[in-house]
XYZ file of C-alpha atoms in Angstrom:
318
model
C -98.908 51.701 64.134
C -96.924 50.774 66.972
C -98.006 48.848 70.613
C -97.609 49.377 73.484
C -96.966 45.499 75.442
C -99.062 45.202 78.462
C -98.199 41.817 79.638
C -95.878 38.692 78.135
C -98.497 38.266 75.803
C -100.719 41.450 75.745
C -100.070 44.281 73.218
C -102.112 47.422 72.783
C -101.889 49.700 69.885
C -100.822 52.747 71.203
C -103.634 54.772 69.142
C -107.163 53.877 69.598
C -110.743 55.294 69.151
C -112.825 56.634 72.251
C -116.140 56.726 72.354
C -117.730 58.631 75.479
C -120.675 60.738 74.730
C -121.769 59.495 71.422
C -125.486 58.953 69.978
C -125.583 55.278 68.384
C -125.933 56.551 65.050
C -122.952 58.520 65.535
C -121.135 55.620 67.333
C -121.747 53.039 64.669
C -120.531 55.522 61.281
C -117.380 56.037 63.918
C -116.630 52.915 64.283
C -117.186 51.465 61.002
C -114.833 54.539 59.574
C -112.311 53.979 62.052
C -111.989 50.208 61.248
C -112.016 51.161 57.513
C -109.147 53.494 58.692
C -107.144 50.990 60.134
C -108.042 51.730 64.143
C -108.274 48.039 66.023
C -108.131 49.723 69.561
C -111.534 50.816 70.986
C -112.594 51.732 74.108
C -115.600 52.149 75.425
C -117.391 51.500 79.478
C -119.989 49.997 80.809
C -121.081 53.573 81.832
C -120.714 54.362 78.169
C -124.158 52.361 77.692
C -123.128 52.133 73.931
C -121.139 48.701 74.141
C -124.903 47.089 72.272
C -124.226 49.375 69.362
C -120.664 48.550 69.334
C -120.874 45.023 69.451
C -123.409 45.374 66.318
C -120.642 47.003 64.461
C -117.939 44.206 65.570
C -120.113 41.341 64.786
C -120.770 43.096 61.459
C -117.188 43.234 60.664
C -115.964 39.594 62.267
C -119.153 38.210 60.599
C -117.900 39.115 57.114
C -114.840 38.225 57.459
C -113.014 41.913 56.871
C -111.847 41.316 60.580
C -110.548 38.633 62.891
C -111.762 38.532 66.647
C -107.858 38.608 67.504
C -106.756 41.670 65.636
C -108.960 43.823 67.478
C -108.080 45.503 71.067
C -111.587 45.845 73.145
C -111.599 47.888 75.790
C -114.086 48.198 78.505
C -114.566 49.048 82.545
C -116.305 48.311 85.295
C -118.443 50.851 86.580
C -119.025 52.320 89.611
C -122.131 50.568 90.836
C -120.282 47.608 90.117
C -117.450 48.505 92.722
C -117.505 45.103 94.711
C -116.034 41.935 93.785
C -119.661 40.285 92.777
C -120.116 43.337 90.602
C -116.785 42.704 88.544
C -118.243 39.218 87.865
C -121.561 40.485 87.022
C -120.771 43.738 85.331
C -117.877 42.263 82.856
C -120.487 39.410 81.544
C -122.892 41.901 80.909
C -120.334 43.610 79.099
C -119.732 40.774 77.347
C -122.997 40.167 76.780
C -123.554 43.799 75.237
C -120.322 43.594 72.991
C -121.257 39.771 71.685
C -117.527 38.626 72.624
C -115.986 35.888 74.472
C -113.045 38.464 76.457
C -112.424 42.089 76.102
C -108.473 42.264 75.924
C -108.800 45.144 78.579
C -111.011 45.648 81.723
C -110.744 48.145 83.667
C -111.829 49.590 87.238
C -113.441 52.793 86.101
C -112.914 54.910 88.796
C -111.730 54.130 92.392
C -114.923 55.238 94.201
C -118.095 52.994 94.474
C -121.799 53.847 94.396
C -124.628 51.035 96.590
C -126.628 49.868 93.297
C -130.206 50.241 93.269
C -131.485 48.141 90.613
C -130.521 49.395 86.845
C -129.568 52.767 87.672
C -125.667 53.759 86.909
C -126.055 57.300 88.981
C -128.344 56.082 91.823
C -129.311 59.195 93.924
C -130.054 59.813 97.658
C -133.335 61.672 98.844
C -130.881 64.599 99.408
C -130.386 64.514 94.871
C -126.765 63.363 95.895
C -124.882 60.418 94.460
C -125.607 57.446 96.492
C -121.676 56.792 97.440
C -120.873 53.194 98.829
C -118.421 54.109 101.216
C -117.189 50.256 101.761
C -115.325 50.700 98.567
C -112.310 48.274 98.831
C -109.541 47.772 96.199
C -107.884 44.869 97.267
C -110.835 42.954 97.185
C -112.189 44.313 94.133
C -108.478 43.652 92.458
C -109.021 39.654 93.291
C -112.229 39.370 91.491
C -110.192 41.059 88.746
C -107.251 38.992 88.376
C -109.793 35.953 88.642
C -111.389 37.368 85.426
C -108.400 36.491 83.663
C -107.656 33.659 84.728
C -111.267 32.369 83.837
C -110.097 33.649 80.230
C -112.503 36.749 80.184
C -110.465 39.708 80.468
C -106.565 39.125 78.692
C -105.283 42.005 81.147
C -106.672 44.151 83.594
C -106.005 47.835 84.844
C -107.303 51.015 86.734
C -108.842 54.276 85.546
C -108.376 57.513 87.489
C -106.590 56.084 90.275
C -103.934 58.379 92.152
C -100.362 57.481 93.173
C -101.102 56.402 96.734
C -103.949 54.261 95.422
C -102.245 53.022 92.691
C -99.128 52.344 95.124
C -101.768 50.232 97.425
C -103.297 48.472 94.690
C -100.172 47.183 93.467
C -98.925 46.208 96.756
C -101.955 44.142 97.220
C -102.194 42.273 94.064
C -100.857 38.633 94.438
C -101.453 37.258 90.858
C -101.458 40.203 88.853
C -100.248 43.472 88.853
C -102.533 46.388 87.356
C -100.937 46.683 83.585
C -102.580 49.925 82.847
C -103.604 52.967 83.728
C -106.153 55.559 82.203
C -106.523 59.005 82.703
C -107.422 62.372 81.754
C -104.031 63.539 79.916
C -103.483 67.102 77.500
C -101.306 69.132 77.017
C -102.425 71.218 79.629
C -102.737 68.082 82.203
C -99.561 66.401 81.009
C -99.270 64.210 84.687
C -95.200 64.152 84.336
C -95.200 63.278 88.105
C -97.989 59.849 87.716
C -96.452 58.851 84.487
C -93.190 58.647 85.285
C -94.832 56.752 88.895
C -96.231 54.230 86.697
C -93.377 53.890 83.803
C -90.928 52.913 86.883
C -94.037 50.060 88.164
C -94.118 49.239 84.361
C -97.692 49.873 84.412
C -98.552 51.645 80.761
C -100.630 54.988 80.920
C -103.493 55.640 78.317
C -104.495 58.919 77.610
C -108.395 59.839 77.991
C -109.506 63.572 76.502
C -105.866 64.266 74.421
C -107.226 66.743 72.788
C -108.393 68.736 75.891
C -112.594 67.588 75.906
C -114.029 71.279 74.864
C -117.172 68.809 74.070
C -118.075 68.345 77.734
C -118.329 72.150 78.545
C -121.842 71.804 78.757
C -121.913 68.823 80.847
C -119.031 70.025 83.272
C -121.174 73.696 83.469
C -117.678 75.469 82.793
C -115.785 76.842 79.936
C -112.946 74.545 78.645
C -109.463 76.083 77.066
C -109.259 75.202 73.527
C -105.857 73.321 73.335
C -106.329 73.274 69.525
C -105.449 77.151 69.493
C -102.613 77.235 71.496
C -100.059 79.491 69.735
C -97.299 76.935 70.265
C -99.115 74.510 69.297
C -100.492 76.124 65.706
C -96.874 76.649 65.039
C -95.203 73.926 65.145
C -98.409 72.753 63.346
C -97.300 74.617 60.594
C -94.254 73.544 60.886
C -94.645 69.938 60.174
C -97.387 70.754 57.695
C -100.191 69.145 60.717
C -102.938 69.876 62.301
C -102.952 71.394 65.928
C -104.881 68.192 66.559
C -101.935 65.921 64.853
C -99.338 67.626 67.057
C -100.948 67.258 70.409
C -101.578 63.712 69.666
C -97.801 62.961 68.481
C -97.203 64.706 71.687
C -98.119 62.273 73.515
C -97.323 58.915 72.109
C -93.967 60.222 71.688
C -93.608 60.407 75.725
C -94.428 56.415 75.081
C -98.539 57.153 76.147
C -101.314 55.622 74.273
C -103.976 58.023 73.389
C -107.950 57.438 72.631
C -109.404 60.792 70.760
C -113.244 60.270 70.769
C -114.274 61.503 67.434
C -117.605 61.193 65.413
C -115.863 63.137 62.131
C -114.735 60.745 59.645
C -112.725 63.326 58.381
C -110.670 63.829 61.770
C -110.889 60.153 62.598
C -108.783 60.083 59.145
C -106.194 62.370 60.466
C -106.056 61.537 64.274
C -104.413 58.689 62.911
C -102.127 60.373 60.534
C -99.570 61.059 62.862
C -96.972 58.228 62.724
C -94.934 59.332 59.619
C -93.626 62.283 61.256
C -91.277 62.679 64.446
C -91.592 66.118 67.033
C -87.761 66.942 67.284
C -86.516 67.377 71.266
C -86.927 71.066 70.730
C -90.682 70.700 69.717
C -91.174 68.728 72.799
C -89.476 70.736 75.243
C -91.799 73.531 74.079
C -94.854 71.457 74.429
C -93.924 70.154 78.013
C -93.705 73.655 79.384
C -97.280 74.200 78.328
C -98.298 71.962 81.257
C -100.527 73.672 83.360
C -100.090 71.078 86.578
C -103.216 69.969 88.585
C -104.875 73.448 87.086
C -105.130 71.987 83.966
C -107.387 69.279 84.723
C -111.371 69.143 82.823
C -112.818 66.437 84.880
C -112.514 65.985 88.248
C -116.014 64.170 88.704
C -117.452 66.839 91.406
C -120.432 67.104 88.556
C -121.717 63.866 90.222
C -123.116 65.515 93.601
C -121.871 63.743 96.931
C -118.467 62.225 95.138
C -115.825 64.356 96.549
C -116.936 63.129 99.585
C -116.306 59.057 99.408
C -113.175 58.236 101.161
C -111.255 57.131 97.834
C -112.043 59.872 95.819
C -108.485 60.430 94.091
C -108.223 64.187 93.391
């Protein structure tokens, strides 16, 4: 599998596991398959609430020796209620805490919008049943308290989640010590970002793909039906084609554009073959026809307005 390098000494496998919006049980068979299959990138969130069970699995596996601490790529991210420079300190030993490691090799900012924290909650709500948005959110300060997580030897690298250009741009003018070395997003075929990847490839700054496979799973959560990437006619024939699955091309798809990619799966079956996909190549004419299936900013799943009262903090970045 090949990586992706982050920093002088920082490489992340391009191909790694997500795992939003999974029960424990599921979590921990998905993770122990997808370390049996060869995956040593996961990501996960402090949002996730599922960094315990994860951490169970790890310790399991470094514990017997099947695993070293330093093969492994950790990902986590700080989440919104966390959105102030005590909460990075606070929020990433908790995370540490919950995973039983000394570092993640990844932190992230979640998202670039803050919420005030009211004791344990992660979605604290107003009287009003809105989101209870902090609108003193500031990046630059934030950032500091990141870089100083590495430098106390808890984070190896730090980076951004669903930040825009102009954020991104301010961020990166900002940051003294270190510059943001990743970037995470929602990114399909449908919502193939051309214009923030190539933003980000010319700041050096790598781009991970969240939802590859186009999310149909959060249809119920988002309220809204979800095109099914998988059946794209394009798609299903080049499929066929390279003797793959739809799911096999869309993923190629995107590491071949130099983008690392985290399917969440719970099948052991797919976790198998979302990770079949490096012993065949998309030729320039597959990928020109995949590109044009971009459907621009109409293409994107989650935009975050199912968290009442966000759209209407200051950095909210669509």
């Amino acid at each position: 599998m090949a990586d992706i390098q982050l920093t002088k000494d920082v490489y992340i496998p391009i191909f790694g596991l997500g795992t939003w919006q999974a029960s424990d049980e599921e979590l921990e068979k998905a993770v122990d398959c997808a370390l049996e299959a060869g995956y040593r990138h996961i990501d996960t969130a402090y949002a996730y609430e599922n960094e315990k069970v994860l951490g169970r699995v790890l310790r399991k596996w470094i514990d017997s020796g099947k695993i070293k601490r330093e093969d492994l790529f950790i990902v986590t991210k700080l989440p919104e209620v966390g959105n102030r420079p005590s909460g990075v300190v606070k929020y990433l030993q908790r995370s540490l805490d919950n995973l039983g490691l000394p570092y993640v090799d990844l932190y992230l900012v979640h998202t670039p919008f803050g919420y005030h924290e009211r004791g344990d909650d992660l979605h604290p709500m107003t009287d009003k049943g809105m989101i209870d948005i902090d609108l003193s959110t500031d990046h630059a300060a934030i950032w500091k308290a990141m870089e100083d997580q590495v430098i106390a030897g808890k984070a190896r690298s730090i980076g951004i989640s669903n930040f825009n250009e102009k954020q991104i741009e301010r961020l990166w003018n900002c940051a003294e010590r270190i510059k943001p070395s990743m970037l995470q997003v929602e990114l399909h075929l449908y919502f193939q970002q051309k214009d923030l990847v190539n933003y980000c490839h010319s700041k050096n700054i790598k781009v991970c793909a969240y939802s590859p496979l186009g999310s149909r799973g959060s249809s119920q959560l988002l309220g809204k039906e979800i095109p099914d990437v998988l059946n794209n006619e394009v798609v299903k024939s080049i499929a066929k084609k390279h003797g793959k699955t739809p799911a096999q091309i869309l993923l190629r798809h995107i590491i071949q554009r130099g983008i690392a990619a985290i399917p969440k799966s719970t099948n052991p079956q797919r976790i198998l073959q979302n990770l079949q996909i490096f012993d065949f190549e998309l030729s320039s004419e597959d990928m020109e026809k995949l590109n044009g299936q971009d459907q621009g900013k109409a293409g994107r799943i989650l935009d975050f307005s199912f968290f009442k009262g966000v759209p209407s903090h200051p950095e909210y970045p669509f």
